[in-house]
Coordinates of C-alpha atoms and ligand atoms in Angstrom, one line a residue:
X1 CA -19.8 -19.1 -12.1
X2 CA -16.0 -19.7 -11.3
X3 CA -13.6 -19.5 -13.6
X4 CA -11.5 -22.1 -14.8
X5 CA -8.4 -23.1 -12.1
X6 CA -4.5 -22.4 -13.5
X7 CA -2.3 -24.8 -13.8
X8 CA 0.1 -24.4 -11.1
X9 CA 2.8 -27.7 -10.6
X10 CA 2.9 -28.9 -7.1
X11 CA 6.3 -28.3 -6.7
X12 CA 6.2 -24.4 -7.3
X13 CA 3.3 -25.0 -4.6
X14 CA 5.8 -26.3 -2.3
X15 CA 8.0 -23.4 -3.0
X16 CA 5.8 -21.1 -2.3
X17 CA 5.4 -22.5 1.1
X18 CA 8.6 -23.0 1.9
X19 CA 9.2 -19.4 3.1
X20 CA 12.8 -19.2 1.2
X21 CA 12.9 -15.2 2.4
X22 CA 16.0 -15.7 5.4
X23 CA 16.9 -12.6 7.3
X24 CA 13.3 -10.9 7.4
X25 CA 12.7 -9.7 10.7
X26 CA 9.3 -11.0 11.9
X27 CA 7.2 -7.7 11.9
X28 CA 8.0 -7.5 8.5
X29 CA 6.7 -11.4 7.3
X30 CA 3.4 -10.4 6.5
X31 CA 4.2 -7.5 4.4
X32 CA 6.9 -9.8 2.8
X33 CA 4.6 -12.3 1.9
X34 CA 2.5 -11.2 -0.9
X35 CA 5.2 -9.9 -2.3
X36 CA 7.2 -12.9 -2.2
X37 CA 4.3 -14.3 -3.8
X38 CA 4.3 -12.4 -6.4
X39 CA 8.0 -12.4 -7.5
X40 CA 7.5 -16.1 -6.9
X41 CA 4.7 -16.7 -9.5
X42 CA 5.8 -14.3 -12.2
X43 CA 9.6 -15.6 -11.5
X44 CA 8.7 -19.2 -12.2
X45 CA 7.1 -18.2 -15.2
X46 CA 9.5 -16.5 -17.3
X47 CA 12.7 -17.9 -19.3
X48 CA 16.0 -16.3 -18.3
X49 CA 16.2 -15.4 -14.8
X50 CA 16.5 -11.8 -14.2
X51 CA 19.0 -9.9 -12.3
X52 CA 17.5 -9.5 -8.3
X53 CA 18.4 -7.4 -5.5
X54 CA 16.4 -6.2 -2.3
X55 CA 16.9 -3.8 1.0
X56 CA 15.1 -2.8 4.3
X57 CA 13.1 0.3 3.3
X58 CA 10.2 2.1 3.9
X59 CA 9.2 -0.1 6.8
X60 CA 9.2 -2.8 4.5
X61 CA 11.4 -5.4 2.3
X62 CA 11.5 -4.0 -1.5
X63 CA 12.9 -6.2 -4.6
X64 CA 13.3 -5.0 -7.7
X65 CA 13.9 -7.7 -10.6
X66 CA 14.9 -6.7 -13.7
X67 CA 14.2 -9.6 -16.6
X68 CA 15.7 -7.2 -19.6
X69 CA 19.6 -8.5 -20.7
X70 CA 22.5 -6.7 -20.1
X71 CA 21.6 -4.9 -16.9
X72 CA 23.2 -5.3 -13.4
X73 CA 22.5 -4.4 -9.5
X74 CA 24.1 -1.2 -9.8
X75 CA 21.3 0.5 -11.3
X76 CA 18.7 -1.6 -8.8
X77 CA 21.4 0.1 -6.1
X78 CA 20.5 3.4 -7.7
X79 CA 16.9 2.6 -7.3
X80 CA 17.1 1.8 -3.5
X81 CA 18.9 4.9 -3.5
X82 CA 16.4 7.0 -4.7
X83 CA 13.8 5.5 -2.3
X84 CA 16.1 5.9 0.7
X85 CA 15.9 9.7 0.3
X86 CA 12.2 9.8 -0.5
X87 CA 12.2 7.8 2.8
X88 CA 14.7 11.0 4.4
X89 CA 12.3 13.4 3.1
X90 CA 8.7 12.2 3.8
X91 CA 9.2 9.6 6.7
X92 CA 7.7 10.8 10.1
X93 CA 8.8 8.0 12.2
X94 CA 10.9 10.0 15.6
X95 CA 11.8 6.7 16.0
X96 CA 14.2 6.3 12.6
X97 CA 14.6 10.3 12.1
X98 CA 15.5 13.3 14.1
X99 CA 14.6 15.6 11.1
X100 CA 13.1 14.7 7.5
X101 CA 10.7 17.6 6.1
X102 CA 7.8 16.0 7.3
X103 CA 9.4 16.0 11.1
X104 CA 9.9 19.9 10.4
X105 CA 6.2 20.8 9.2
X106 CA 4.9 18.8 11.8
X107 CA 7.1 21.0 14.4
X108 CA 5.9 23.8 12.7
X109 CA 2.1 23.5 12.8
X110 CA 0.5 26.6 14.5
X111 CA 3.7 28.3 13.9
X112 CA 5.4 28.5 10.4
X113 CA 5.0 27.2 6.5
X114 CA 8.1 25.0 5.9
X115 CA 9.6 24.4 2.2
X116 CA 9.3 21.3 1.5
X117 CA 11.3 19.6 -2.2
X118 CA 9.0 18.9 -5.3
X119 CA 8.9 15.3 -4.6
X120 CA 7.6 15.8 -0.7
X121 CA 5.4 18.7 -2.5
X122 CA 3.3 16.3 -5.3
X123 CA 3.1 13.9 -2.8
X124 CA 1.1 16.1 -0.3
X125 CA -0.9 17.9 -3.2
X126 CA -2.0 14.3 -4.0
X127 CA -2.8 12.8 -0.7
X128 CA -4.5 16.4 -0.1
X129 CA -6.7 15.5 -3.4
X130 CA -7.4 11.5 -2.5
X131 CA -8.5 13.4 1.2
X132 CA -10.9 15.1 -0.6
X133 CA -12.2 12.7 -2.9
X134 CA -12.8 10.1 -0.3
X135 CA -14.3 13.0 2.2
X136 CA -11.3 12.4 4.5
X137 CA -12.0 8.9 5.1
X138 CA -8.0 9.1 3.5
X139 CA -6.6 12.1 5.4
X140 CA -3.2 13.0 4.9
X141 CA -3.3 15.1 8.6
X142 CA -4.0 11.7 9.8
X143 CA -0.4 11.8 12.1
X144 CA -1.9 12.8 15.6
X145 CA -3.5 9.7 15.4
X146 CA -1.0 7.0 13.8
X147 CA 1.6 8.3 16.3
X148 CA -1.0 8.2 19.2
X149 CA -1.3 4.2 18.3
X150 CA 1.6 3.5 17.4
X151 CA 0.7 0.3 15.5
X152 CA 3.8 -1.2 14.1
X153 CA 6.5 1.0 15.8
X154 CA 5.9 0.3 19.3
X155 CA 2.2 0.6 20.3
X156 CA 0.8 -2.3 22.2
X157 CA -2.5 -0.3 23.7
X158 CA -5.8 0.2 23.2
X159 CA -5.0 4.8 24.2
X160 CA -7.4 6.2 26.5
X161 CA -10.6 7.7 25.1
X162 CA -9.9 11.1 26.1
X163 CA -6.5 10.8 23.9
X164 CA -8.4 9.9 20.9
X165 CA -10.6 12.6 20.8
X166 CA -8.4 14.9 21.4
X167 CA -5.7 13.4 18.5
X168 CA -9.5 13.1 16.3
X169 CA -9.9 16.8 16.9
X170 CA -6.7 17.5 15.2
X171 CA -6.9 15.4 12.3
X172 CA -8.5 17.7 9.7
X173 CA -7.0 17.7 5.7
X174 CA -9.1 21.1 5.0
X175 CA -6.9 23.0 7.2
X176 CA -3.4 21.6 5.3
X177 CA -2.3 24.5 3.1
X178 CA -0.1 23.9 0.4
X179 CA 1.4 27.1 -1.4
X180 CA 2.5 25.7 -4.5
X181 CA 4.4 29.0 -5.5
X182 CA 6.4 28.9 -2.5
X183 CA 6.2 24.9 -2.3
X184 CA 5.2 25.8 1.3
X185 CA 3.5 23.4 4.1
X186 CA 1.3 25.1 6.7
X187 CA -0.7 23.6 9.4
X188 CA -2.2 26.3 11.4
X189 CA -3.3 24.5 14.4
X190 CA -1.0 23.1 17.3
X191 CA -1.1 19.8 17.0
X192 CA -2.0 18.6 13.5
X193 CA 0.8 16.9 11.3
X194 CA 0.9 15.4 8.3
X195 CA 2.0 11.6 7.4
X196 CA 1.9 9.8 4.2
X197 CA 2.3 6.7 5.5
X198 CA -0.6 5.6 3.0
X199 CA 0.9 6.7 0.0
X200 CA 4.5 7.1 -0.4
X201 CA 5.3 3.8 -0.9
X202 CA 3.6 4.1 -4.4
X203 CA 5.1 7.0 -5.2
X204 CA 8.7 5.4 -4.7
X205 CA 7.7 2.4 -6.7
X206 CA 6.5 5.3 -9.1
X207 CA 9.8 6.7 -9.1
X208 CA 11.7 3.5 -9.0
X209 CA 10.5 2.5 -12.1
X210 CA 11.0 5.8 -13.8
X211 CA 14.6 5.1 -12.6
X212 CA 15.0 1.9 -14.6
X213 CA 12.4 2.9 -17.5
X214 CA 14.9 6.0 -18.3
X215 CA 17.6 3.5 -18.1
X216 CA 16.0 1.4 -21.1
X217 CA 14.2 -1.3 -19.0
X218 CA 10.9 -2.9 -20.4
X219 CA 10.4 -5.8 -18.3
X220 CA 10.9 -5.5 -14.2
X221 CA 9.0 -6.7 -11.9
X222 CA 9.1 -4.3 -8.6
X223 CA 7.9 -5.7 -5.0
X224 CA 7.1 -2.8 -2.7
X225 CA 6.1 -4.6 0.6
X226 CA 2.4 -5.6 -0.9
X227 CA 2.8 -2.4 -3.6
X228 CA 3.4 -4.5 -6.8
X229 CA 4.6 -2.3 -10.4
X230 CA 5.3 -4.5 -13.2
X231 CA 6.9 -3.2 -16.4
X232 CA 5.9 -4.0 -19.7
X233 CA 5.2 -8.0 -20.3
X234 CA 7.3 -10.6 -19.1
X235 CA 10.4 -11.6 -21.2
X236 CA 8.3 -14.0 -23.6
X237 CA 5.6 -11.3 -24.2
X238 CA 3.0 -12.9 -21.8
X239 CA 1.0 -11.0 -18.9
X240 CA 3.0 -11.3 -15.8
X241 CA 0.9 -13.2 -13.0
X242 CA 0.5 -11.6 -9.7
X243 CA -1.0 -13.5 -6.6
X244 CA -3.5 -11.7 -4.7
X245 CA -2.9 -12.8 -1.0
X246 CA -5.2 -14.9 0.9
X247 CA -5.9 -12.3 3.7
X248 CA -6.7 -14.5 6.6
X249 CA -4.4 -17.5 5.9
X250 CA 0.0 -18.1 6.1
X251 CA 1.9 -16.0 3.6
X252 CA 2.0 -18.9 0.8
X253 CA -1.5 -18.8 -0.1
X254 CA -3.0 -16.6 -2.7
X255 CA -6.5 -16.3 -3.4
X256 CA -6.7 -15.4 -7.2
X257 CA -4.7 -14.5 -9.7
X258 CA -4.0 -11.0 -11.4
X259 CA -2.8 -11.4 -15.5
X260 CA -1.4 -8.0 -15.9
X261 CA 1.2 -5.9 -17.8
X262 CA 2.5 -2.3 -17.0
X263 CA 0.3 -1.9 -13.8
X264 CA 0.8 -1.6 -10.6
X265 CA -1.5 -3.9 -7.8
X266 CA -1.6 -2.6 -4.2
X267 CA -3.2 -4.8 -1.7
X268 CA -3.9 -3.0 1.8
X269 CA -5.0 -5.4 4.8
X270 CA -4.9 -5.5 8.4
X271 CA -2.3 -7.7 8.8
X272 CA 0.7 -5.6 7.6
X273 CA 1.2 -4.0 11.2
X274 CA -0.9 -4.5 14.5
X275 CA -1.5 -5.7 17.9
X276 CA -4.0 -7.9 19.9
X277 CA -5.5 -6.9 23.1
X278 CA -8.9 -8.7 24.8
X279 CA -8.8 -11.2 21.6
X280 CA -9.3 -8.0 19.7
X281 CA -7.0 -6.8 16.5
X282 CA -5.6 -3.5 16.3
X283 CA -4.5 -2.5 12.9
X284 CA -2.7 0.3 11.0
X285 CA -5.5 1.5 8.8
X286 CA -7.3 4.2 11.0
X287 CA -10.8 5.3 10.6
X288 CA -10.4 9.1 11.2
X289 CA -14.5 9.0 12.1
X290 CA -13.9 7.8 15.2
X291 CA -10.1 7.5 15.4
X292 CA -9.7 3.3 15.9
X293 CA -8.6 1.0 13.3
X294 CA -11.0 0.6 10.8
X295 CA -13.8 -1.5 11.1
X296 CA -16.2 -2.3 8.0
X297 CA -16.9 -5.7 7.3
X298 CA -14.1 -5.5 4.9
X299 CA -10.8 -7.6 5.1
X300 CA -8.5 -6.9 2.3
X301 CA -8.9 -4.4 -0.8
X302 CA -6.5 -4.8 -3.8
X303 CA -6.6 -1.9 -6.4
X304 CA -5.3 -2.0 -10.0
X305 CA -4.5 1.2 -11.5
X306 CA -1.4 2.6 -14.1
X307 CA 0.3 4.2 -11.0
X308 CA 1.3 3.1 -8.0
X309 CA 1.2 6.5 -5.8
X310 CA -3.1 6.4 -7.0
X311 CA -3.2 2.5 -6.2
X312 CA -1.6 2.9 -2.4
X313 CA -4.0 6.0 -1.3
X314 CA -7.4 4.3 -3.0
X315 CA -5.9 0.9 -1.0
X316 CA -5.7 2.7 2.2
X317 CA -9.0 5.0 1.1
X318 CA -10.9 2.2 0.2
X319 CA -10.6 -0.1 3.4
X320 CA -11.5 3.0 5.6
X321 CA -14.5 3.8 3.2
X322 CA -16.1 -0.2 3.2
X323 CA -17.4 -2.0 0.5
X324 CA -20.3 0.0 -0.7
X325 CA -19.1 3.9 -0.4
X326 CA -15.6 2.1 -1.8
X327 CA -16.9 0.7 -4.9
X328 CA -18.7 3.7 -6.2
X329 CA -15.7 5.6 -5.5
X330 CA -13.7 3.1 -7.7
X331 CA -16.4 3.1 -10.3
X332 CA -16.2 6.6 -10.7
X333 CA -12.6 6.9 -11.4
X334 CA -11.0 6.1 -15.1
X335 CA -8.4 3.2 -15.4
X336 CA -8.7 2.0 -12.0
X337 CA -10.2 -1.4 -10.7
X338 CA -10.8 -2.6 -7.0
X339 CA -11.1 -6.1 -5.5
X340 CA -12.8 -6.2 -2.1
X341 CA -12.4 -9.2 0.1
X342 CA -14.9 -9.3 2.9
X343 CA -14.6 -10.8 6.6
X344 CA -17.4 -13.5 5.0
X345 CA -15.0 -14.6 2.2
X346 CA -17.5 -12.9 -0.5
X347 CA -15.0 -11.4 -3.3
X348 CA -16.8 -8.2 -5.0
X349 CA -14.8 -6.7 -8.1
X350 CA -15.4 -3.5 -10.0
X351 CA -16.1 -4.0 -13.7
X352 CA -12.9 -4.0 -15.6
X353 CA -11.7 -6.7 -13.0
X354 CA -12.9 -10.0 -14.6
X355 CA -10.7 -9.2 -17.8
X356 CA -7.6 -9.8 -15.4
X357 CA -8.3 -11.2 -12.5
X358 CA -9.1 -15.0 -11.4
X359 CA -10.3 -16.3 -8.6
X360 CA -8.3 -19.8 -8.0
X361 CA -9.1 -20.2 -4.3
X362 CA -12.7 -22.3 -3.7
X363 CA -13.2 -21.2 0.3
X364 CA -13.4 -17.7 -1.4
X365 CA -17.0 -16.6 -3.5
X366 CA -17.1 -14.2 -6.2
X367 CA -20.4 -12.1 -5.3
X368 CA -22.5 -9.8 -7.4
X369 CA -22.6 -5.9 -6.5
X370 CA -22.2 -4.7 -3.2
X371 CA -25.9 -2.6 -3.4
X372 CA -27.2 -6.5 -4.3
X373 CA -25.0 -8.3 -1.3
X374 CA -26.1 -5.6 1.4
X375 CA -29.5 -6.3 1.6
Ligands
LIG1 P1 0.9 -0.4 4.1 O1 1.8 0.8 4.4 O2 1.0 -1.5 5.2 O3 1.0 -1.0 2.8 P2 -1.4 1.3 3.6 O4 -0.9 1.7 2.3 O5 -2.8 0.9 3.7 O6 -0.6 0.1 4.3 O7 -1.1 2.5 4.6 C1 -1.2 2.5 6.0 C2 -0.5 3.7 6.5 O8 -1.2 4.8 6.1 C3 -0.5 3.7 8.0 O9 0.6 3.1 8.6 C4 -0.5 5.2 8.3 O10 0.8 5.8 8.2 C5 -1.4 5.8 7.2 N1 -2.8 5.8 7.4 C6 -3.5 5.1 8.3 N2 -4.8 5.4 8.2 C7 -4.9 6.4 7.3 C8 -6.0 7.2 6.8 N3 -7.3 7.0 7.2 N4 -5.7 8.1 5.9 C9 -4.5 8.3 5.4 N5 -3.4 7.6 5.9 C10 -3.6 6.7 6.8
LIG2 MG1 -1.9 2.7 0.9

């Protein structure tokens, strides 16, 4: 059973493929695209045209519109200014920062706890939970192994076995102790660091639109390199429309259709940031089992949830965890709704999803339950 197809005009179509994003550095496309996508669909959608602005952050492009009257880029300047210093506290890239707090507890594992702010503080505590939850398929002392690879900033090479054992043997979340009296870091083993690559970007959208909803905005639309946060309805009261990106295909193709208002969508995929070597892709999302890329069977998850720092660690958790293990994790949690895309084009969706979501693209099948599918 497929549902019915929307209406979309041929020349919105044409829009989309046109690739009107000029100045994007080329690493940065893909992550663009859905994104794009998104502002593009809900954009063409609503009355008056709301006031736009975007910057380079967080690895990524982010755009913030705001559809509510009366507002200017100023307070979308005070946004990007808000996630530039998340990005100063919690980035652990050498490559963009001599010191941010994550740097400093990294240098101090085996050695010393490090004070960390409130903000770099709840973000640890919650990747520390989602490490947990998912068994540390998510582990936020994943950093040995990200900066081992390298994938995105630099890494071009399968490392040598030895390496990733030896980064594996220092990825562990149970040993990350978090003093929240003293808002203290402390990794006691040589080694081990912490990166929140998986999360942080939600928790800056978070923030962002905390920002503008303190400022009296109801309707924004916020584009966090694949992280969508919507706020409120669109200007005429309808759902805003989000396209869920066609994993395998150019950035101008969507799959399905999210109708949504005041949620966040986060799409995680393994074409954001990676490599090719032997015909073989290399991609950002690392299985800490056995310390490559994962490798599941899965090829995109999308996550619906009411905040985005949640929706960006269950992405990331999710694709590590595969379709079945995923699912149940999904299932079990309130307010939050998954769609799986697998490497056979079968679309599984946890069971609030069909209220929202449809599927517009016809090379793509909606499937049953994954218990049903695996046998
Ligand atoms: P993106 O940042 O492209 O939107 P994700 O949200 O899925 O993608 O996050 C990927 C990032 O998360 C990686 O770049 C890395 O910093 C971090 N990461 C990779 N694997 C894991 C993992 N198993 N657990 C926690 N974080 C991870
Ligand atoms: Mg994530």
């Amino acid at each position: 059973m497929r549902p019915p197809r929307v209406g979309y005009t041929p020349r919105m179509n044409q829009t989309l493929s046109g690739g009107r994003r000029r100045g994007a550095r080329t690493v940065y496309l893909r992550a663009a695209a859905a994104v794009l996508l998104a502002a593009t669909l809900a954009g063409c959608q609503s009355s008056g045209e709301p006031v736009t602005d975007s910057s380079q952050l967080l690895g990524t492009i982010l755009r913030v519109s705001i559809y509510d009257n009366g507002y200017d880029t100023r307070l979308i300047q005070d946004v990007f200014d808000r996630v530039s210093q998340i990005e100063q506290q919690m980035s652990t890239s050498e490559k963009d920062y001599d010191d941010t707090e994550l740097l400093e507890v990294n240098r101090a594992a085996g050695d010393h706890p490090v004070r960390v702010s409130a903000d770099t503080f709840e973000v640890l505590q919650r990747a520390q939970y989602y490490s947990r939850i998912t068994e540390g398929a998510f582990d936020v002392t994943i950093w040995p192994l990200v900066r081992l690879w390298a994938i995105g900033s630099g890494g071009t090479h399968v490392p040598p076995q030895e390496e990733i054992d030896d980064a594996r043997a220092h990825v562990d979340y149970r040993q990350l102790q978090l003093d929240p009296d003293a808002q203290t870091v402390f990794l006691p083993d040589v080694g081990m660091g912490v990166d929140v690559g998986g999360i942080a970007k939600g928790y800056a959208a978070d923030e962002a639109a905390r920002i503008l909803g303190d400022a009296g905005v109801e309707s924004a639309l916020l584009d966090f390199g694949g992280n969508i946060l919507v706020m409120g309805t669109k200007p005429d009261g309808s759902p805003w429309r989000i396209g869920v990106q066609r994993p395998d295909a150019e950035r101008s193709r969507y799959i399905g259709i999210v109708r949504t208002a005041d949620k966040t969508v986060v799409t995680s995929g393994p074409y954001e940031r990676f490599f090719v070597q032997d015909g073989v892709r290399y991609h950002h999302i690392l299985d800490p089992a056995t310390g490559f890329p994962a490798r599941n069977g899965i090829q995109q998850v999308t996550i619906v949830a009411e905040r985005s720092m949640d929706a960006d660690a269950l992405s990331t958790s999710t694709y590590v965890m595969g379709l079945e293990r995923g699912f149940d994790l999904i299932e079990s949690l309130d307010g939050v709704e998954a769609i799986f895309v697998t490497e056979d084009r079968d679309v599984y969706v946890t069971s609030g999803v069909p209220d929202f979501f449809e599927l517009t693209d016809d090379d793509y099948t909606l499937a049953g339950s994954p218990s049903s599918a695996s046998q």
